[in-house]
Amino acid sequence: MSQHVVVVGRGLAGAMVAWKFAERGCRISWWGDGEPGASRVAAGMFNPVSFRRVVEVWNASAHVANMRSTLQAMEEAFGLQGALIHDVPVVKIFANDAYRQTWDDRWTTDHGVTQWAERGQPAEGLDITSLNAPHGVGKVHAAGWVDVPALLDAMEAHVATHHTLVDRAWRVDDGLPDGADVVVDCRGVGAVKELSEVGLKVNPNHGDVLTLSTEAEALQTQGHNVNNGKWLLPMRQQDGRQWWRLGATYSWDKPTPAPHVPAAQALKDHMADAFHGGASHAWDKAEVEAHQAGLRPASPDRRPMVGPWPGQPEGVLMLNGLGTRGVLVGPAAAEALVNFWLDDLPISPEMRPDRFKSVRARFPD
Ligand SMILES: Cc1cc2nc3c(=O)[nH]c(=O)nc-3n(C[C@H](O)[C@H](O)[C@H](O)COP(=O)(O)OP(=O)(O)OC[C@H]3O[C@@H](n4cnc5c(N)ncnc54)[C@H](O)[C@@H]3O)c2cc1C
């Protein structure tokens, strides 16, 4: 008999866990409390290069491969080919010559970054004349974004048709639901308080993101996502206007997902530095179409928490802590959890919740 899996939380973590268990022939009940969560506002970008130190992000190759194969399988299953995953290269505007040197040095040592990115060059080399980039730019060609709200909508429709979608809240004291073989807690920041009681810290990280439109002809980045510390992602053209998403802010002191009103102007002002000439003028006239915000579930070491829920009976599991990189990390993290439960494969110590001393102190074995 196939296993009955209850997945709690209808964000990205829950979608990935539900999908991976369903792929293995399990019966899914996908529970949610009706709140929107971080995933509904996420820009969904993926980028295997960390701009802070010009290094690969954690497990870049494995995570990119898993993300791509998972998203392609979902697109196929849902009849959404080409609609969920969008390849959009990033141009990083170099802040100064020292940063450019750090970037270009990667090519003298055959660093891992070189498989995802290109040497520094003038923005004009990419045919982008709108950029104010006196120190040049670096292009990451292996980047893009995933339409997370579309993915969640499609996954909910899939589960409603082939499995069971349940509008119900859950907390860890509820334990294993009747008739379930396993329950997976994917509640993001909704689990913060209960996790803190077993020594696990998930810190809510508040982020704002804007949707804007500009005159299509007046501001173009030739299909590139522009990054100058903030990012500007081209979305689509419609009725002579170019639509963008602009983000994001990162703040530890805002406990609710309400948009922080001053962030809108601050984001716009920051990105204004990226343009010159006519593009600068077009940017000044950009219209803010939407301002959204959410709380990212961040772990102290920025890696996910995947595995048994500390102190709970067998069959109570979790996937949390997707932080700023849910799109890239979520599919591989969910697969590790499913392989652990169904095949008894060990979860990497880098992801297990008991990697934290505070957990081991409470639950010694
Ligand atoms: C502004 C912003 C921009 C971002 N951009 C990106 C990006 O470009 N790329 C990227 O990879 N990541 C991005 N992220 C991060 C990304 O959103 C997260 O990594 C990811 O969405 C976390 O997914 P999750 O499922 O763990 O949490 P959530 O999406 O928050 O989902 C948790 C769900 O659990 C539900 N829940 C809570 N409590 C209960 C309960 N008691 N019972 C039942 N259900 C419950 C909630 O209602 C919610 O729906 C961004 C985040 C923000 C805020």
Tab-separated table of C-alpha atoms and ligand atoms in Angstrom:
chain	number	residue	atom	x	y	z
A	1	MET	CA	0.000	0.000	0.000
A	2	SER	CA	1.269	3.463	-0.813
A	3	GLN	CA	2.065	5.707	2.107
A	4	HIS	CA	-0.236	8.511	3.180
A	5	VAL	CA	1.738	11.742	3.599
A	6	VAL	CA	0.343	14.879	5.237
A	7	VAL	CA	2.241	18.007	4.180
A	8	VAL	CA	1.528	21.128	6.246
A	9	GLY	CA	2.119	24.561	4.689
A	10	ARG	CA	1.199	25.553	1.167
A	11	GLY	CA	4.343	27.525	0.291
A	12	LEU	CA	7.348	26.488	-1.757
A	13	ALA	CA	8.675	24.033	0.846
A	14	GLY	CA	5.311	22.275	1.070
A	15	ALA	CA	4.909	22.221	-2.720
A	16	MET	CA	8.314	20.597	-3.206
A	17	VAL	CA	7.778	17.990	-0.486
A	18	ALA	CA	4.290	17.159	-1.774
A	19	TRP	CA	5.563	16.892	-5.350
A	20	LYS	CA	8.521	14.649	-4.490
A	21	PHE	CA	6.399	12.284	-2.354
A	22	ALA	CA	3.688	12.184	-5.051
A	23	GLU	CA	6.315	11.322	-7.685
A	24	ARG	CA	7.172	8.292	-5.546
A	25	GLY	CA	3.558	7.089	-5.589
A	26	CYS	CA	2.480	8.344	-2.147
A	27	ARG	CA	-0.991	9.676	-1.357
A	28	ILE	CA	-0.827	13.336	-0.369
A	29	SER	CA	-2.979	15.468	1.886
A	30	TRP	CA	-1.748	19.047	1.567
A	31	TRP	CA	-2.825	21.185	4.495
A	32	GLY	CA	-2.774	24.964	4.746
A	33	ASP	CA	-4.092	27.668	7.031
A	34	GLY	CA	-5.066	30.032	4.206
A	35	GLU	CA	-2.361	32.619	4.929
A	36	PRO	CA	-0.285	33.696	1.910
A	37	GLY	CA	3.313	33.134	3.178
A	38	ALA	CA	6.653	34.286	1.764
A	39	SER	CA	6.409	32.188	-1.386
A	40	ARG	CA	3.512	34.222	-2.764
A	41	VAL	CA	5.648	37.380	-2.937
A	42	ALA	CA	9.035	35.826	-3.784
A	43	ALA	CA	10.675	36.999	-6.990
A	44	GLY	CA	11.710	33.373	-7.459
A	45	MET	CA	15.193	34.175	-8.733
A	46	PHE	CA	17.994	31.633	-8.808
A	47	ASN	CA	21.662	32.458	-9.210
A	48	PRO	CA	24.515	30.016	-8.580
A	49	VAL	CA	26.962	32.875	-7.896
A	50	SER	CA	27.106	34.762	-4.613
A	51	PHE	CA	27.997	38.377	-5.387
A	52	ARG	CA	29.320	39.196	-1.935
A	53	ARG	CA	32.534	37.186	-2.285
A	54	VAL	CA	32.251	36.082	-5.929
A	55	VAL	CA	31.999	32.397	-5.057
A	56	GLU	CA	29.543	29.642	-5.885
A	57	VAL	CA	26.571	29.359	-3.569
A	58	TRP	CA	26.338	26.252	-1.380
A	59	ASN	CA	26.117	23.044	-3.469
A	60	ALA	CA	25.498	25.084	-6.616
A	61	SER	CA	25.888	22.313	-9.204
A	62	ALA	CA	23.703	19.751	-7.441
A	63	HIS	CA	21.044	22.293	-6.540
A	64	VAL	CA	20.836	23.846	-10.009
A	65	ALA	CA	20.525	20.382	-11.582
A	66	ASN	CA	17.807	19.274	-9.160
A	67	MET	CA	15.898	22.544	-9.499
A	68	ARG	CA	15.914	22.344	-13.295
A	69	SER	CA	14.853	18.704	-13.537
A	70	THR	CA	12.148	19.173	-10.891
A	71	LEU	CA	10.703	22.287	-12.508
A	72	GLN	CA	10.783	20.721	-15.964
A	73	ALA	CA	8.926	17.656	-14.681
A	74	MET	CA	6.319	19.912	-13.053
A	75	GLU	CA	5.906	21.981	-16.226
A	76	GLU	CA	5.314	18.798	-18.192
A	77	ALA	CA	2.875	17.299	-15.688
A	78	PHE	CA	0.861	20.526	-15.468
A	79	GLY	CA	0.940	21.346	-19.205
A	80	LEU	CA	2.890	24.528	-18.434
A	81	GLN	CA	5.976	24.049	-20.613
A	82	GLY	CA	8.117	27.176	-20.544
A	83	ALA	CA	5.841	28.924	-18.045
A	84	LEU	CA	7.442	28.124	-14.694
A	85	ILE	CA	11.188	28.460	-15.247
A	86	HIS	CA	12.595	31.503	-17.061
A	87	ASP	CA	16.261	31.867	-17.985
A	88	VAL	CA	17.270	35.486	-17.440
A	89	PRO	CA	20.986	36.320	-17.150
A	90	VAL	CA	22.145	38.765	-14.484
A	91	VAL	CA	24.496	41.685	-15.090
A	92	LYS	CA	26.354	42.622	-11.939
A	93	ILE	CA	27.441	46.267	-12.003
A	94	PHE	CA	30.931	46.428	-10.485
A	95	ALA	CA	31.070	48.931	-7.626
A	96	ASN	CA	34.789	49.670	-8.071
A	97	ASP	CA	38.004	48.390	-9.659
A	98	ALA	CA	38.906	46.238	-6.647
A	99	TYR	CA	35.662	44.296	-7.024
A	100	ARG	CA	36.271	43.888	-10.738
A	101	GLN	CA	39.742	42.547	-9.947
A	102	THR	CA	38.262	39.995	-7.524
A	103	TRP	CA	35.771	38.975	-10.208
A	104	ASP	CA	38.356	38.643	-12.988
A	105	ASP	CA	40.797	36.758	-10.722
A	106	ARG	CA	38.361	33.831	-10.806
A	107	TRP	CA	39.439	33.223	-14.398
A	108	THR	CA	43.124	32.970	-13.506
A	109	THR	CA	42.454	30.073	-11.107
A	110	ASP	CA	39.776	28.217	-13.066
A	111	HIS	CA	37.396	28.828	-10.153
A	112	GLY	CA	33.970	27.100	-10.055
A	113	VAL	CA	32.305	30.468	-10.683
A	114	THR	CA	33.651	30.471	-14.239
A	115	GLN	CA	31.188	27.776	-15.350
A	116	TRP	CA	28.241	30.057	-14.522
A	117	ALA	CA	29.585	33.518	-15.329
A	118	GLU	CA	31.729	35.521	-17.732
A	119	ARG	CA	34.743	37.772	-17.249
A	120	GLY	CA	34.192	41.465	-16.568
A	121	GLN	CA	33.440	43.646	-19.583
A	122	PRO	CA	31.965	47.046	-20.457
A	123	ALA	CA	28.154	47.120	-20.353
A	124	GLU	CA	28.241	48.196	-24.004
A	125	GLY	CA	29.809	44.798	-24.757
A	126	LEU	CA	26.418	43.310	-23.878
A	127	ASP	CA	24.688	45.946	-25.965
A	128	ILE	CA	23.230	47.590	-22.859
A	129	THR	CA	23.729	51.307	-23.297
A	130	SER	CA	21.390	52.344	-20.486
A	131	LEU	CA	23.714	51.316	-17.637
A	132	ASN	CA	25.859	53.595	-15.546
A	133	ALA	CA	28.736	51.144	-15.043
A	134	PRO	CA	32.131	52.905	-15.179
A	135	HIS	CA	33.928	49.873	-13.662
A	136	GLY	CA	32.255	47.394	-16.000
A	137	VAL	CA	29.868	44.508	-15.454
A	138	GLY	CA	30.018	40.762	-14.915
A	139	LYS	CA	27.439	38.510	-16.508
A	140	VAL	CA	26.004	35.382	-14.886
A	141	HIS	CA	24.432	33.459	-17.735
A	142	ALA	CA	23.125	30.546	-15.622
A	143	ALA	CA	20.553	32.605	-13.715
A	144	GLY	CA	16.822	33.132	-13.978
A	145	TRP	CA	13.570	33.065	-12.083
A	146	VAL	CA	10.742	30.703	-11.318
A	147	ASP	CA	7.132	31.846	-11.325
A	148	VAL	CA	6.448	30.670	-7.776
A	149	PRO	CA	2.793	31.809	-7.524
A	150	ALA	CA	2.028	29.992	-10.813
A	151	LEU	CA	3.832	26.906	-9.506
A	152	LEU	CA	1.799	26.974	-6.277
A	153	ASP	CA	-1.498	27.473	-8.123
A	154	ALA	CA	-0.724	24.590	-10.486
A	155	MET	CA	0.397	22.330	-7.653
A	156	GLU	CA	-2.746	23.082	-5.643
A	157	ALA	CA	-4.912	22.261	-8.679
A	158	HIS	CA	-2.945	19.036	-9.212
A	159	VAL	CA	-3.325	17.961	-5.586
A	160	ALA	CA	-7.025	18.905	-5.545
A	161	THR	CA	-7.572	16.651	-8.580
A	162	HIS	CA	-5.333	13.680	-7.812
A	163	HIS	CA	-4.860	13.848	-4.042
A	164	THR	CA	-6.470	15.862	-1.234
A	165	LEU	CA	-6.234	19.572	-0.516
A	166	VAL	CA	-7.244	20.414	3.048
A	167	ASP	CA	-7.838	23.855	4.567
A	168	ARG	CA	-6.693	23.080	8.064
A	169	ALA	CA	-4.096	24.414	10.479
A	170	TRP	CA	-1.711	22.122	12.373
A	171	ARG	CA	0.762	22.551	15.178
A	172	VAL	CA	3.385	20.132	16.336
A	173	ASP	CA	1.433	19.135	19.459
A	174	ASP	CA	-1.217	17.721	17.105
A	175	GLY	CA	1.326	15.027	16.140
A	176	LEU	CA	0.731	12.498	13.391
A	177	PRO	CA	-2.773	13.037	11.925
A	178	ASP	CA	-5.141	10.036	11.975
A	179	GLY	CA	-4.481	7.686	9.079
A	180	ALA	CA	-1.185	9.326	8.076
A	181	ASP	CA	2.148	7.480	7.890
A	182	VAL	CA	4.135	10.697	8.068
A	183	VAL	CA	3.528	14.429	8.513
A	184	VAL	CA	5.951	17.040	7.182
A	185	ASP	CA	5.955	20.477	8.791
A	186	CYS	CA	6.593	23.119	6.089
A	187	ARG	CA	5.151	26.092	7.955
A	188	GLY	CA	8.014	28.552	7.403
A	189	VAL	CA	7.870	31.346	9.979
A	190	GLY	CA	4.578	29.881	11.241
A	191	ALA	CA	6.662	27.334	13.175
A	192	VAL	CA	9.084	29.792	14.807
A	193	LYS	CA	7.758	29.647	18.356
A	194	GLU	CA	7.457	25.865	18.552
A	195	LEU	CA	10.904	25.391	17.001
A	196	SER	CA	12.483	27.756	19.519
A	197	GLU	CA	11.185	25.502	22.307
A	198	VAL	CA	13.385	22.651	21.000
A	199	GLY	CA	16.464	24.836	20.422
A	200	LEU	CA	15.923	25.569	16.721
A	201	LYS	CA	16.086	29.144	15.501
A	202	VAL	CA	14.169	30.192	12.424
A	203	ASN	CA	14.501	33.956	12.175
A	204	PRO	CA	11.840	35.853	10.230
A	205	ASN	CA	13.630	38.055	7.701
A	206	HIS	CA	11.337	40.752	6.341
A	207	GLY	CA	11.619	41.616	2.648
A	208	ASP	CA	9.865	44.159	0.417
A	209	VAL	CA	9.555	43.800	-3.342
A	210	LEU	CA	8.006	46.161	-5.904
A	211	THR	CA	6.337	45.622	-9.257
A	212	LEU	CA	6.890	48.575	-11.623
A	213	SER	CA	6.260	49.523	-15.204
A	214	THR	CA	8.170	51.860	-17.534
A	215	GLU	CA	7.785	52.945	-21.142
A	216	ALA	CA	8.998	49.896	-23.053
A	217	GLU	CA	11.265	51.681	-25.517
A	218	ALA	CA	12.752	54.148	-23.047
A	219	LEU	CA	14.391	51.665	-20.676
A	220	GLN	CA	15.814	48.344	-21.842
A	221	THR	CA	18.382	45.971	-20.362
A	222	GLN	CA	18.376	43.563	-23.338
A	223	GLY	CA	16.677	40.900	-21.259
A	224	HIS	CA	19.124	41.087	-18.350
A	225	ASN	CA	18.387	41.256	-14.658
A	226	VAL	CA	20.423	44.248	-13.424
A	227	ASN	CA	22.120	43.982	-10.035
A	228	ASN	CA	23.751	46.937	-8.275
A	229	GLY	CA	23.258	45.625	-4.748
A	230	LYS	CA	19.519	45.634	-5.428
A	231	TRP	CA	18.109	43.852	-8.461
A	232	LEU	CA	15.769	44.791	-11.296
A	233	LEU	CA	14.192	41.827	-13.055
A	234	PRO	CA	12.462	42.278	-16.449
A	235	MET	CA	9.146	40.407	-16.459
A	236	ARG	CA	7.084	41.053	-19.591
A	237	GLN	CA	5.992	43.722	-22.075
A	238	GLN	CA	2.358	44.656	-22.232
A	239	ASP	CA	0.515	47.538	-23.910
A	240	GLY	CA	3.748	49.378	-24.712
A	241	ARG	CA	5.035	49.108	-21.157
A	242	GLN	CA	7.853	47.035	-19.701
A	243	TRP	CA	7.034	45.375	-16.384
A	244	TRP	CA	9.724	44.797	-13.785
A	245	ARG	CA	10.204	43.507	-10.275
A	246	LEU	CA	12.566	45.424	-8.029
A	247	GLY	CA	13.958	44.224	-4.728
A	248	ALA	CA	14.615	43.474	-2.158
A	249	THR	CA	15.002	44.677	1.389
A	250	TYR	CA	16.333	42.514	4.249
A	251	SER	CA	15.353	43.390	7.764
A	252	TRP	CA	15.355	41.470	11.056
A	253	ASP	CA	13.229	43.847	13.093
A	254	LYS	CA	9.849	43.682	11.377
A	255	PRO	CA	7.729	40.887	12.829
A	256	THR	CA	4.787	41.035	10.394
A	257	PRO	CA	4.688	40.663	6.593
A	258	ALA	CA	3.187	44.147	6.091
A	259	PRO	CA	4.963	46.215	3.402
A	260	HIS	CA	7.306	48.846	4.862
A	261	VAL	CA	6.127	51.999	3.063
A	262	PRO	CA	9.485	53.907	3.001
A	263	ALA	CA	11.144	50.882	1.368
A	264	ALA	CA	9.456	51.639	-1.958
A	265	GLN	CA	11.238	54.964	-2.457
A	266	ALA	CA	14.510	53.611	-1.042
A	267	LEU	CA	14.511	50.740	-3.550
A	268	LYS	CA	13.705	53.072	-6.441
A	269	ASP	CA	16.431	55.525	-5.410
A	270	HIS	CA	19.016	52.762	-5.108
A	271	MET	CA	18.287	51.436	-8.589
A	272	ALA	CA	18.335	54.966	-10.064
A	273	ASP	CA	22.151	54.853	-9.742
A	274	ALA	CA	22.246	52.002	-12.270
A	275	PHE	CA	21.090	54.147	-15.196
A	276	HIS	CA	22.184	57.195	-17.122
A	277	GLY	CA	20.939	59.380	-19.959
A	278	GLY	CA	17.443	58.769	-21.307
A	279	ALA	CA	17.155	55.560	-19.295
A	280	SER	CA	17.624	57.553	-16.121
A	281	HIS	CA	14.769	59.827	-17.104
A	282	ALA	CA	12.551	56.815	-17.914
A	283	TRP	CA	13.388	55.296	-14.541
A	284	ASP	CA	12.338	58.498	-12.756
A	285	LYS	CA	8.945	58.111	-14.410
A	286	ALA	CA	8.567	54.417	-13.487
A	287	GLU	CA	5.185	53.662	-11.973
A	288	VAL	CA	4.923	51.487	-8.891
A	289	GLU	CA	2.197	48.949	-9.665
A	290	ALA	CA	2.447	46.907	-6.467
A	291	HIS	CA	4.365	46.800	-3.202
A	292	GLN	CA	4.466	43.420	-1.448
A	293	ALA	CA	6.360	41.990	1.479
A	294	GLY	CA	6.918	38.698	3.243
A	295	LEU	CA	8.873	36.978	6.000
A	296	ARG	CA	11.658	34.660	4.841
A	297	PRO	CA	12.283	31.704	7.161
A	298	ALA	CA	16.050	32.061	7.749
A	299	SER	CA	18.223	29.645	9.709
A	300	PRO	CA	21.352	30.851	11.562
A	301	ASP	CA	23.755	29.211	9.062
A	302	ARG	CA	21.559	29.937	6.015
A	303	ARG	CA	21.055	26.251	5.278
A	304	PRO	CA	17.701	24.462	5.429
A	305	MET	CA	16.508	22.283	8.299
A	306	VAL	CA	15.510	18.923	6.883
A	307	GLY	CA	14.637	15.789	8.833
A	308	PRO	CA	13.010	14.520	12.022
A	309	TRP	CA	11.270	17.095	14.228
A	310	PRO	CA	13.358	17.043	17.445
A	311	GLY	CA	11.611	15.410	20.396
A	312	GLN	CA	8.691	14.157	18.300
A	313	PRO	CA	7.787	10.539	17.542
A	314	GLU	CA	8.954	8.899	14.317
A	315	GLY	CA	6.967	10.167	11.356
A	316	VAL	CA	6.961	13.846	12.341
A	317	LEU	CA	9.393	15.568	9.971
A	318	MET	CA	10.195	19.101	8.859
A	319	LEU	CA	11.531	21.166	5.996
A	320	ASN	CA	12.172	24.750	7.029
A	321	GLY	CA	14.841	27.460	6.819
A	322	LEU	CA	14.744	28.006	3.045
A	323	GLY	CA	15.734	31.627	3.688
A	324	THR	CA	16.581	33.704	0.627
A	325	ARG	CA	17.159	30.747	-1.706
A	326	GLY	CA	14.014	28.648	-1.573
A	327	VAL	CA	13.912	28.152	-5.322
A	328	LEU	CA	17.437	26.808	-5.644
A	329	VAL	CA	17.584	24.803	-2.413
A	330	GLY	CA	13.964	23.645	-2.008
A	331	PRO	CA	13.853	20.833	-4.603
A	332	ALA	CA	17.067	19.134	-3.422
A	333	ALA	CA	16.110	19.567	0.236
A	334	ALA	CA	12.693	18.008	-0.386
A	335	GLU	CA	14.257	15.116	-2.271
A	336	ALA	CA	16.661	14.441	0.599
A	337	LEU	CA	13.713	14.301	3.003
A	338	VAL	CA	11.739	11.913	0.792
A	339	ASN	CA	14.755	9.625	0.272
A	340	PHE	CA	15.314	9.596	4.021
A	341	TRP	CA	11.740	8.567	4.777
A	342	LEU	CA	11.122	6.104	1.950
A	343	ASP	CA	14.616	4.655	1.401
A	344	ASP	CA	16.285	5.196	4.755
A	345	LEU	CA	19.025	7.266	3.097
A	346	PRO	CA	20.897	9.547	5.491
A	347	ILE	CA	20.281	13.290	5.292
A	348	SER	CA	23.471	15.313	4.979
A	349	PRO	CA	24.610	16.571	8.414
A	350	GLU	CA	24.697	20.040	6.823
A	351	MET	CA	20.891	19.992	6.625
A	352	ARG	CA	19.753	17.955	9.624
A	353	PRO	CA	18.025	19.953	12.381
A	354	ASP	CA	20.254	18.260	14.976
A	355	ARG	CA	23.390	19.885	13.521
A	356	PHE	CA	22.743	22.638	16.071
A	357	LYS	CA	24.257	22.112	19.528
A	358	SER	CA	21.177	23.693	21.090
A	359	VAL	CA	19.103	20.769	19.779
A	360	ARG	CA	21.603	18.058	20.739
A	361	ALA	CA	21.813	19.501	24.253
A	362	ARG	CA	18.075	18.915	24.680
A	363	PHE	CA	17.916	15.581	22.829
A	364	PRO	CA	21.333	13.927	23.331
A	365	ASP	CA	20.905	11.052	20.871
B	1	LIG	C1	10.476	39.890	-0.832
B	1	LIG	C2	10.973	38.481	-0.982
B	1	LIG	C3	11.647	38.125	-2.125
B	1	LIG	C4	12.141	36.825	-2.265
B	1	LIG	N1	12.786	36.503	-3.410
B	1	LIG	C5	13.281	35.260	-3.559
B	1	LIG	C6	13.963	34.902	-4.744
B	1	LIG	O1	14.108	35.712	-5.661
B	1	LIG	N2	14.450	33.636	-4.849
B	1	LIG	C7	14.300	32.717	-3.850
B	1	LIG	O2	14.764	31.585	-4.000
B	1	LIG	N3	13.659	33.038	-2.708
B	1	LIG	C8	13.158	34.280	-2.545
B	1	LIG	N4	12.525	34.611	-1.392
B	1	LIG	C9	12.509	33.616	-0.313
B	1	LIG	C10	11.402	32.595	-0.507
B	1	LIG	O3	10.202	33.285	-0.490
B	1	LIG	C11	11.463	31.563	0.613
B	1	LIG	O4	12.690	30.874	0.603
B	1	LIG	C12	10.352	30.521	0.459
B	1	LIG	O5	9.210	31.092	-0.081
B	1	LIG	C13	10.008	29.890	1.779
B	1	LIG	O6	8.995	28.952	1.539
B	1	LIG	P1	8.269	28.218	2.725
B	1	LIG	O7	7.290	27.292	2.095
B	1	LIG	O8	9.247	27.659	3.691
B	1	LIG	O9	7.497	29.369	3.529
B	1	LIG	P2	6.141	30.129	3.168
B	1	LIG	O10	6.059	30.471	1.752
B	1	LIG	O11	6.024	31.241	4.148
B	1	LIG	O12	5.004	29.055	3.421
B	1	LIG	C14	4.626	28.603	4.686
B	1	LIG	C15	3.146	28.313	4.636
B	1	LIG	O13	2.775	27.663	5.847
B	1	LIG	C16	1.507	28.143	6.237
B	1	LIG	N5	1.317	27.947	7.671
B	1	LIG	C17	1.895	28.648	8.683
B	1	LIG	N6	1.444	28.195	9.869
B	1	LIG	C18	0.568	27.183	9.599
B	1	LIG	C19	-0.213	26.311	10.410
B	1	LIG	N7	-0.194	26.394	11.748
B	1	LIG	N8	-0.966	25.365	9.804
B	1	LIG	C20	-0.992	25.264	8.448
B	1	LIG	N9	-0.278	26.071	7.628
B	1	LIG	C21	0.495	27.015	8.203
B	1	LIG	C22	1.563	29.620	5.848
B	1	LIG	O14	0.274	30.144	5.715
B	1	LIG	C23	2.305	29.567	4.530
B	1	LIG	O15	1.416	29.455	3.457
B	1	LIG	C24	11.971	35.880	-1.228
B	1	LIG	C25	11.257	36.232	-0.096
B	1	LIG	C26	10.759	37.517	0.038
B	1	LIG	C27	9.990	37.870	1.280
